[in-house]
Short mmCIF file of C-alpha atoms in Angstrom, two decimals:
data_model
loop_
_atom_site.label_atom_id
_atom_site.label_comp_id
_atom_site.label_asym_id
_atom_site.label_seq_id
_atom_site.Cartn_x
_atom_site.Cartn_y
_atom_site.Cartn_z
CA MET U 43 1.64 -8.44 12.46
CA GLY U 44 4.26 -6.53 10.50
CA SER U 45 5.97 -3.35 11.55
CA SER U 46 4.48 -0.82 9.11
CA ALA U 47 1.16 0.78 9.96
CA ASN U 48 -0.50 1.14 6.60
CA THR U 49 -3.93 2.40 5.75
CA GLU U 50 -5.12 2.40 2.20
CA THR U 51 -7.52 5.24 1.53
CA THR U 52 -6.43 6.17 -1.96
CA ASN U 53 -7.31 4.10 -5.01
CA ILE U 54 -4.46 3.43 -7.37
CA THR U 55 -6.02 4.93 -10.46
CA ALA U 56 -3.33 7.48 -11.26
CA SER U 57 -1.08 6.59 -14.15
CA PRO U 58 2.69 7.14 -14.22
CA ALA U 59 3.33 10.79 -14.80
CA SER U 60 5.67 11.26 -17.73
CA THR U 61 5.00 10.23 -21.28
CA HIS U 62 7.45 8.97 -23.88
CA LYS U 63 7.53 10.93 -27.12
CA HIS U 64 8.57 8.95 -30.17
CA PRO U 65 10.82 10.75 -32.68
CA SER U 66 8.60 12.62 -35.12
CA THR U 67 9.01 12.19 -38.89
CA ASN U 68 10.39 15.05 -40.89
CA GLY U 69 7.45 16.59 -42.68
CA GLY U 70 9.35 19.73 -43.77
CA ASP U 71 11.04 20.74 -47.01
CA ALA U 72 10.47 19.07 -50.38
CA VAL U 73 13.26 16.64 -51.35
CA PRO U 74 15.03 17.14 -54.75
CA ASN U 75 14.44 14.21 -57.12
CA HIS U 76 18.11 13.29 -57.55
CA SER U 77 18.51 12.57 -53.80
CA HIS U 78 15.24 10.62 -53.43
CA ALA U 79 16.79 7.21 -54.12
CA ALA U 80 19.70 7.95 -51.78
CA ILE U 81 17.29 8.84 -48.97
CA LEU U 82 15.28 5.66 -49.60
CA ASP U 83 18.50 3.63 -49.40
CA ARG U 84 19.52 5.39 -46.18
CA THR U 85 16.03 4.87 -44.66
CA THR U 86 16.11 1.18 -45.58
CA SER U 87 19.59 0.73 -44.09
CA GLU U 88 18.52 2.62 -40.93
CA SER U 89 15.47 0.37 -40.69
CA ASP U 90 17.64 -2.75 -41.09
CA SER U 91 20.16 -1.59 -38.49
CA SER U 92 17.29 -0.74 -36.11
CA LYS U 93 15.89 -4.27 -36.56
CA LYS U 94 19.34 -5.77 -35.98
CA ARG U 95 19.82 -3.65 -32.87
CA ARG U 96 16.37 -4.62 -31.55
CA THR U 97 17.05 -8.30 -32.18
CA GLY U 98 20.48 -7.94 -30.60
CA VAL U 99 19.11 -6.75 -27.26
CA LEU U 100 16.70 -9.70 -26.88
CA PRO U 101 16.06 -11.31 -24.53
CA LEU U 102 16.26 -8.27 -22.25
CA GLU U 103 18.50 -8.66 -19.22
CA VAL U 104 17.26 -8.09 -15.68
CA GLY U 105 18.09 -4.47 -14.83
CA THR U 106 17.43 -3.17 -18.35
CA ARG U 107 15.61 0.17 -18.56
CA VAL U 108 13.13 0.66 -21.38
CA MET U 109 9.90 2.49 -22.23
CA CYS U 110 6.71 0.48 -21.72
CA LEU U 111 3.12 0.97 -22.94
CA TRP U 112 0.90 1.24 -19.86
CA ARG U 113 -2.87 0.84 -19.52
CA ASP U 114 -3.34 4.60 -20.05
CA GLY U 115 -2.15 4.17 -23.66
CA LYS U 116 1.12 6.07 -23.02
CA TYR U 117 4.77 5.00 -22.73
CA HIS U 118 6.52 5.20 -19.33
CA PRO U 119 10.01 4.32 -18.11
CA VAL U 120 10.35 0.87 -16.50
CA LYS U 121 13.10 -1.32 -15.13
CA VAL U 122 13.09 -5.07 -15.81
CA ILE U 123 12.96 -6.86 -12.45
CA GLU U 124 12.55 -10.48 -13.63
CA ARG U 125 11.86 -12.46 -16.80
CA ARG U 126 10.37 -15.86 -17.69
CA LYS U 127 9.59 -17.81 -20.85
CA ASN U 128 5.96 -17.72 -21.88
CA HIS U 129 5.40 -21.31 -23.07
CA ASN U 130 1.74 -20.62 -23.88
CA ASP U 131 2.39 -18.43 -26.92
CA GLY U 132 4.02 -21.24 -28.95
CA ASN U 133 7.32 -19.44 -29.65
CA ASN U 134 8.81 -19.46 -26.15
CA GLU U 135 9.04 -15.66 -26.12
CA TYR U 136 10.01 -14.06 -22.82
CA GLU U 137 7.65 -11.94 -20.76
CA TYR U 138 9.03 -9.42 -18.30
CA TYR U 139 8.19 -8.31 -14.78
CA VAL U 140 8.71 -4.55 -14.70
CA HIS U 141 8.78 -1.74 -12.15
CA TYR U 142 7.41 1.67 -13.28
CA THR U 143 10.28 3.78 -11.98
CA GLU U 144 8.13 6.85 -11.23
CA PHE U 145 5.70 4.88 -9.08
CA ASN U 146 5.18 2.70 -6.03
CA ARG U 147 5.93 -1.03 -6.34
CA ARG U 148 2.23 -1.84 -6.13
CA LEU U 149 1.99 -1.12 -9.88
CA ASP U 150 4.71 -3.67 -10.81
CA GLU U 151 3.41 -6.25 -13.29
CA TRP U 152 4.20 -8.92 -15.91
CA ILE U 153 4.08 -7.50 -19.43
CA LYS U 154 4.44 -8.92 -22.96
CA LEU U 155 7.27 -8.01 -25.32
CA ASP U 156 4.97 -6.08 -27.67
CA GLN U 157 4.33 -3.50 -24.90
CA LEU U 158 7.99 -2.45 -24.95
CA ASP U 159 9.61 0.15 -27.22
CA LEU U 160 12.86 -1.70 -27.97
CA ASP U 161 14.39 1.39 -29.62
CA SER U 162 14.47 2.97 -26.15
CA VAL U 163 16.43 0.14 -24.48
CA GLU U 164 19.20 1.22 -22.12
CA CYS U 165 21.52 -1.69 -21.38
CA ALA U 166 21.73 -2.79 -17.76
CA LEU U 167 24.55 -1.03 -15.92
CA ASP U 168 26.29 -2.34 -12.86
CA GLU U 169 24.03 -1.10 -10.02
CA LYS U 170 26.90 0.46 -8.03
CA VAL U 171 28.23 2.32 -11.09
CA GLU U 172 24.69 3.44 -11.95
CA ASP U 173 24.08 4.74 -8.42
CA LYS U 174 27.39 6.63 -8.54
CA VAL U 175 26.63 8.24 -11.92
CA THR U 176 23.10 9.15 -10.79
CA SER U 177 24.24 10.66 -7.50
CA LEU U 178 26.81 12.87 -9.28
CA LYS U 179 24.03 14.37 -11.42
CA MET U 180 21.64 15.01 -8.52
CA THR U 181 21.22 17.96 -6.24
CA ARG U 182 21.21 17.17 -2.52
CA HIS U 183 17.44 17.85 -2.37
CA GLN U 184 16.72 15.46 -5.27
CA LYS U 185 18.86 12.75 -3.68
CA ARG U 186 17.04 13.11 -0.33
CA LYS U 187 13.69 12.79 -2.10
CA ILE U 188 14.85 9.65 -3.94
CA ASP U 189 16.20 8.16 -0.70
CA GLU U 190 12.92 8.87 1.08
CA THR U 191 10.99 7.16 -1.72
CA HIS U 192 13.40 4.25 -1.85
CA VAL U 193 12.95 3.27 1.80
CA GLU U 194 9.25 4.10 1.92
CA GLY U 195 7.78 2.06 4.75
CA HIS U 196 11.18 0.54 5.57
CA GLU U 197 13.00 3.27 7.45
CA GLU U 198 14.04 0.73 10.10
CA LEU U 199 16.14 -1.25 7.58
CA ASP U 200 19.79 -0.67 6.74
CA ALA U 201 20.79 -0.71 3.07
CA ALA U 202 21.78 -4.40 3.02
CA SER U 203 18.54 -5.52 4.72
CA LEU U 204 16.51 -3.35 2.34
CA ARG U 205 18.19 -4.97 -0.69
CA GLU U 206 17.53 -8.43 0.76
CA HIS U 207 13.86 -7.53 1.39
CA GLU U 208 13.40 -6.16 -2.12
CA GLU U 209 15.10 -9.18 -3.68
CA PHE U 210 12.95 -11.65 -1.74
CA THR U 211 9.68 -9.81 -2.39
CA LYS U 212 10.41 -8.32 -5.84
CA VAL U 213 7.85 -10.34 -7.82
CA LYS U 214 4.19 -10.69 -6.87
CA ASN U 215 3.54 -14.40 -6.47
CA ILE U 216 -0.26 -14.13 -6.48
CA ALA U 217 -1.78 -11.87 -9.18
CA THR U 218 -5.44 -11.87 -8.09
CA ILE U 219 -7.67 -13.15 -5.31
CA GLU U 220 -11.37 -13.82 -5.09
CA LEU U 221 -12.94 -12.70 -1.82
CA GLY U 222 -16.73 -12.72 -1.53
CA LYS U 223 -18.22 -11.02 -4.57
CA TYR U 224 -14.95 -9.33 -5.58
CA GLU U 225 -11.98 -10.32 -7.70
CA ILE U 226 -9.09 -8.14 -6.51
CA GLU U 227 -5.73 -7.44 -8.15
CA THR U 228 -2.94 -7.77 -5.59
CA TRP U 229 -0.24 -5.16 -4.90
CA TYR U 230 2.67 -6.99 -3.29
CA PHE U 231 4.34 -10.34 -2.59
CA SER U 232 3.02 -12.45 0.30
CA PRO U 233 4.90 -15.50 1.67
CA PHE U 234 2.22 -18.15 1.18
CA PRO U 235 3.29 -21.77 1.86
CA PRO U 236 5.39 -23.35 -0.98
CA GLU U 237 2.49 -25.45 -2.31
CA TYR U 238 0.86 -22.19 -3.51
CA ASN U 239 3.90 -21.06 -5.51
CA ASP U 240 2.36 -21.99 -8.86
CA CYS U 241 -0.97 -20.21 -8.22
CA VAL U 242 -1.76 -17.04 -10.10
CA LYS U 243 -5.14 -16.70 -8.36
CA LEU U 244 -6.31 -17.72 -4.88
CA PHE U 245 -9.88 -18.17 -3.64
CA PHE U 246 -10.63 -17.03 -0.07
CA CYS U 247 -13.59 -17.90 2.14
CA GLU U 248 -14.70 -14.41 3.16
CA PHE U 249 -15.77 -15.58 6.63
CA CYS U 250 -13.01 -17.90 7.91
CA LEU U 251 -10.33 -16.67 5.41
CA SER U 252 -9.26 -20.19 4.39
CA PHE U 253 -7.68 -20.01 0.93
CA MET U 254 -7.77 -22.51 -1.93
CA LYS U 255 -6.31 -23.00 -5.41
CA ARG U 256 -9.54 -23.69 -7.27
CA LYS U 257 -13.07 -22.32 -7.42
CA GLU U 258 -14.59 -25.80 -6.97
CA GLN U 259 -12.66 -26.21 -3.69
CA LEU U 260 -14.07 -22.92 -2.45
CA GLN U 261 -17.61 -23.93 -3.42
CA ARG U 262 -17.27 -27.22 -1.52
CA HIS U 263 -15.80 -25.38 1.48
CA MET U 264 -18.64 -22.81 1.52
CA ARG U 265 -21.21 -25.60 1.77
CA LYS U 266 -19.53 -26.81 4.97
CA CYS U 267 -18.30 -23.54 6.55
CA ASP U 268 -20.78 -22.48 9.22
CA LEU U 269 -19.23 -19.05 9.92
CA LYS U 270 -21.13 -15.98 8.73
CA HIS U 271 -18.85 -13.43 10.43
CA PRO U 272 -15.27 -13.29 11.78
CA PRO U 273 -14.63 -15.46 14.85
CA GLY U 274 -14.40 -13.59 18.15
CA ASP U 275 -16.60 -11.04 19.90
CA GLU U 276 -18.76 -8.44 18.20
CA ILE U 277 -17.84 -5.23 20.05
CA TYR U 278 -19.62 -2.67 17.85
CA ARG U 279 -22.78 -2.59 15.75
CA SER U 280 -24.23 0.56 14.23
CA SER U 281 -26.65 0.25 11.34
CA THR U 282 -24.94 -2.07 8.79
CA LEU U 283 -21.43 -1.64 10.26
CA SER U 284 -19.98 -4.14 12.69
CA MET U 285 -16.61 -4.58 14.42
CA PHE U 286 -15.28 -7.88 15.75
CA GLU U 287 -12.36 -8.36 18.15
CA VAL U 288 -10.36 -11.49 17.30
CA ASP U 289 -7.73 -12.79 19.73
CA GLY U 290 -4.72 -14.11 17.80
CA LYS U 291 -4.11 -16.74 20.46
CA LYS U 292 -7.68 -18.10 20.49
CA ASN U 293 -8.15 -17.93 16.70
CA LYS U 294 -4.64 -18.59 15.43
CA VAL U 295 -5.44 -19.99 11.96
CA TYR U 296 -7.85 -17.15 11.16
CA ALA U 297 -5.29 -14.55 12.32
CA GLN U 298 -2.49 -16.13 10.25
CA ASN U 299 -4.72 -16.30 7.16
CA LEU U 300 -5.59 -12.63 7.70
CA CYS U 301 -1.85 -11.84 7.76
CA TYR U 302 -1.29 -13.69 4.46
CA LEU U 303 -4.21 -11.83 2.90
CA ALA U 304 -3.18 -8.42 4.24
CA LYS U 305 0.43 -8.83 3.09
CA LEU U 306 -0.81 -8.86 -0.54
CA PHE U 307 -1.69 -5.17 -0.02
CA LEU U 308 0.96 -4.10 2.52
CA ASP U 309 4.64 -3.74 1.68
CA HIS U 310 6.10 -4.68 5.08
CA LYS U 311 9.38 -6.34 5.80
CA THR U 312 7.88 -8.80 8.27
CA LEU U 313 4.88 -11.02 8.52
CA TYR U 314 4.59 -12.41 12.03
CA TYR U 315 3.43 -15.99 12.44
CA ASP U 316 3.38 -15.41 16.19
CA VAL U 317 -0.11 -13.90 16.15
CA ASP U 318 -0.69 -14.81 19.83
CA LEU U 319 0.57 -11.37 20.90
CA PHE U 320 -1.99 -9.43 18.84
CA LEU U 321 -5.65 -8.50 18.83
CA PHE U 322 -7.32 -8.02 15.43
CA TYR U 323 -10.26 -5.65 14.91
CA ILE U 324 -12.24 -6.65 11.82
CA LEU U 325 -14.61 -4.08 10.28
CA CYS U 326 -17.56 -5.60 8.39
CA GLU U 327 -20.51 -4.53 6.27
CA CYS U 328 -23.49 -6.65 7.32
CA ASP U 329 -26.44 -7.88 5.25
CA ASP U 330 -28.75 -10.90 5.29
CA ARG U 331 -25.94 -13.13 3.95
CA GLY U 332 -23.53 -12.32 6.80
CA CYS U 333 -20.81 -9.87 7.87
CA HIS U 334 -18.37 -9.14 5.04
CA MET U 335 -14.87 -7.91 5.92
CA VAL U 336 -13.97 -4.49 4.50
CA GLY U 337 -10.80 -3.84 6.50
CA TYR U 338 -9.09 -4.30 9.83
CA PHE U 339 -6.41 -3.10 12.19
CA SER U 340 -4.26 -5.03 14.64
CA LYS U 341 -2.71 -3.98 17.94
CA GLU U 342 -0.38 -5.56 20.43
CA LYS U 343 -1.97 -6.83 23.62
CA HIS U 344 0.84 -5.19 25.61
CA SER U 345 2.82 -2.34 24.05
CA GLU U 346 5.57 -0.62 26.03
CA GLU U 347 5.79 2.11 23.36
CA ALA U 348 2.08 3.04 23.72
CA TYR U 349 1.29 1.78 20.19
CA ASN U 350 -2.48 1.53 19.77
CA LEU U 351 -2.22 0.14 16.23
CA ALA U 352 0.26 -2.16 14.45
CA CYS U 353 -1.19 -2.73 10.95
CA ILE U 354 -4.20 -1.24 9.23
CA LEU U 355 -5.77 -2.00 5.88
CA THR U 356 -8.90 -1.18 3.93
CA LEU U 357 -9.35 -3.74 1.15
CA PRO U 358 -9.19 -2.13 -2.34
CA PRO U 359 -12.91 -2.56 -3.25
CA TYR U 360 -13.92 -0.62 -0.12
CA GLN U 361 -11.49 2.28 -0.37
CA ARG U 362 -12.48 5.94 -0.66
CA LYS U 363 -15.56 5.35 1.50
CA GLY U 364 -14.17 6.65 4.80
CA TYR U 365 -13.41 3.21 6.26
CA GLY U 366 -9.69 3.88 6.79
CA LYS U 367 -10.45 6.98 8.85
CA PHE U 368 -13.13 5.05 10.74
CA LEU U 369 -10.56 2.40 11.71
CA ILE U 370 -8.11 5.07 12.90
CA ALA U 371 -10.84 6.77 14.93
CA PHE U 372 -11.86 3.42 16.42
CA SER U 373 -8.29 2.71 17.56
CA TYR U 374 -8.28 6.02 19.46
CA GLU U 375 -11.69 5.32 21.04
CA LEU U 376 -10.23 2.06 22.40
CA SER U 377 -7.28 4.05 23.81
CA LYS U 378 -9.69 6.45 25.53
CA LYS U 379 -11.50 3.51 27.14
CA GLU U 380 -8.12 2.20 28.33
CA GLY U 381 -7.32 5.63 29.77
CA LYS U 382 -4.15 5.90 27.65
CA VAL U 383 -2.73 8.03 24.84
CA GLY U 384 -1.87 6.08 21.69
CA THR U 385 0.14 6.30 18.52
CA PRO U 386 0.47 4.05 15.45
CA GLU U 387 3.49 1.78 15.19
CA ARG U 388 6.30 3.24 13.10
CA PRO U 389 7.27 3.48 10.34
CA LEU U 390 4.06 4.56 8.65
CA SER U 391 3.61 3.72 4.99
CA ASP U 392 3.07 6.45 2.40
CA LEU U 393 -0.71 6.07 2.44
CA GLY U 394 -0.71 5.49 6.20
CA LEU U 395 0.98 8.81 6.90
CA VAL U 396 -1.46 10.66 4.63
CA SER U 397 -4.46 9.10 6.40
CA TYR U 398 -3.16 9.75 9.90
CA ARG U 399 -2.16 13.33 9.08
CA GLY U 400 -5.69 13.90 7.74
CA TYR U 401 -7.28 12.38 10.85
CA TRP U 402 -5.07 14.29 13.31
CA THR U 403 -5.62 17.55 11.38
CA ARG U 404 -9.42 17.33 11.42
CA ILE U 405 -9.70 16.26 15.08
CA LEU U 406 -7.28 18.94 16.35
CA LEU U 407 -8.63 21.80 14.23
CA ASP U 408 -12.22 21.10 15.32
CA ILE U 409 -11.18 21.39 18.96
CA LEU U 410 -9.05 24.51 18.34
CA LYS U 411 -12.06 26.19 16.66
CA LYS U 412 -14.31 25.46 19.63
CA HIS U 413 -11.74 26.63 22.19
CA LYS U 414 -10.51 29.56 20.04
CA GLY U 415 -6.96 28.30 20.52
CA ASN U 416 -6.99 28.66 24.31
CA ILE U 417 -5.82 25.14 25.02
CA SER U 418 -2.51 23.40 25.70
CA ILE U 419 -0.86 20.44 23.94
CA LYS U 420 -1.37 18.37 27.12
CA GLU U 421 -5.10 19.20 27.20
CA LEU U 422 -5.44 18.31 23.51
CA SER U 423 -3.72 14.99 24.18
CA ASP U 424 -5.98 14.21 27.17
CA MET U 425 -9.12 14.98 25.12
CA THR U 426 -8.18 13.03 21.98
CA ALA U 427 -5.84 10.23 23.25
CA ILE U 428 -3.42 11.41 20.53
CA LYS U 429 0.20 11.37 21.66
CA ALA U 430 1.66 14.84 22.35
CA GLU U 431 4.46 14.32 19.78
CA ASP U 432 1.90 13.59 17.04
CA ILE U 433 -0.08 16.72 17.98
CA LEU U 434 3.07 18.82 17.92
CA SER U 435 4.26 17.51 14.53
CA THR U 436 0.78 17.98 13.01
CA LEU U 437 0.42 21.58 14.22
CA GLN U 438 3.99 22.36 13.13
CA SER U 439 3.29 21.01 9.63
CA LEU U 440 0.27 23.34 9.49
CA GLU U 441 2.39 26.24 10.84
CA LEU U 442 -0.07 26.68 13.73
CA ILE U 443 2.49 26.59 16.51
CA GLN U 444 5.34 28.84 17.61
CA TYR U 445 8.06 28.47 20.22
CA ARG U 446 8.05 31.52 22.51
CA LYS U 447 9.88 32.04 25.78
CA GLY U 448 10.69 28.38 26.18
CA GLN U 449 7.24 27.00 25.41
CA HIS U 450 5.02 26.08 22.46
CA VAL U 451 2.21 28.53 21.74
CA ILE U 452 -0.73 27.58 19.50
CA CYS U 453 -1.72 30.23 16.94
CA ALA U 454 -5.37 29.70 16.03
CA ASP U 455 -6.59 32.34 13.61
CA PRO U 456 -10.18 31.22 12.68
CA LYS U 457 -9.68 31.94 8.95
CA VAL U 458 -6.46 29.91 8.91
CA LEU U 459 -8.17 27.03 10.74
CA ASP U 460 -11.04 27.05 8.23
CA ARG U 461 -8.61 27.01 5.32
CA HIS U 462 -6.73 24.02 6.76
CA LEU U 463 -9.99 22.18 7.54
CA LYS U 464 -11.15 22.65 3.96
CA ALA U 465 -7.81 21.34 2.64
CA ALA U 466 -7.99 18.29 4.95
CA GLY U 467 -11.09 17.05 3.11
CA ARG U 468 -14.05 15.19 4.52
CA GLY U 469 -13.79 13.09 7.62
CA GLY U 470 -14.46 9.38 7.72
CA LEU U 471 -17.50 7.62 9.10
CA ASP U 472 -18.18 8.57 12.71
CA VAL U 473 -17.71 6.07 15.51
CA ASP U 474 -20.86 6.06 17.68
CA VAL U 475 -19.23 5.43 21.06
CA SER U 476 -22.59 4.55 22.61
CA LYS U 477 -22.67 1.44 20.36
CA MET U 478 -19.31 0.11 21.60
CA ILE U 479 -19.45 -2.83 24.03
CA TRP U 480 -15.82 -3.49 24.91
CA THR U 481 -13.61 -4.38 27.84
CA PRO U 482 -9.86 -3.63 27.61
CA TYR U 483 -7.74 -6.77 27.26
CA LYS U 484 -5.99 -6.37 30.63
CA GLU U 485 -9.42 -6.36 32.32
CA GLN U 486 -10.72 -9.43 30.49
CA GLY U 487 -9.21 -11.80 33.02
#
């Protein structure tokens, strides 16, 4: 799988933050009669010049910045990423693929011309000149924040590789998918085979993850598909929740289809076709129709860096239900059974880091409360299978650790712990370890 561990536990319902205020009309002093005609003439000429200017900027060039009406009914700054002629509207007008500059790329979308405020158009500057001008106006702190946002999830890439990645993946190729009872809007580009380039929507079999261009194809497939759950071994069942372990080598097509599907919601650089090296853990909700995938994580069969998780995803319809935290907890329970400490593969995505920080915080603070702080980093690591470096960074971020006389000392004031626990929010669904039936890969023969 790809290199970014990414868990999605936050729904994208927030709208871009700033709003665009249109110039207000002058409703002030009364105008003397003799100047009324002159003002009308001036207004008319201004209106004409505005129309000419608006017509003059069309079609908008790639790189143009402009204000765009978003689904919240407000205007927000966007940058034009791509354009295409809309032959369906009869007048060959362009539509534009835009990036909301205050937000993650997952909100990028195709928009119609009438959503744009053409009076706010800023002509496209040369990117290098623009970067130079911007950097002169920024404080060092602002620039660091922008840089951190810019490479979000891609810290391993140099600037040239990052540009190449963004160019290749800049436009979502699939707008929506149908999976089981849900139609889901996608977030990112996924490198489906070329024959799917002209598809706006794909239809997935929710059990074997085969994908098709048309609903009728899916309906025919479903009559023949005899799977009612992911292939592989069921290693956990508690109430209506089930977890399946799928070996990428034994179930190669399923694993590759899962990668295509996941990439629509994960902004990685890479999508590995060599799935043989990975195990995939598929979390399902079960009912009388079968086991329906809600999310998954993957891990390498053999990791020299002690990674216990490569990619993680909760599908959008199942977010905010504690499934992301459940998957993280499950990955650590597997590490405990292997007798190892684990850590997620780096770099973490924005949402991935938030989810892991929340998980580490809750687990560590619960133990610190019980032991009243009388416990070492090594003991915490042995109890939780969380890598010592992750424990240290979490406690440092909470200001619960000090460096005294050459060693780290945990400061565990009960009131402070309670405050941090409250801020960390609710935990995910608990993993009932007694319901796990699992043998580590190296012992499977």
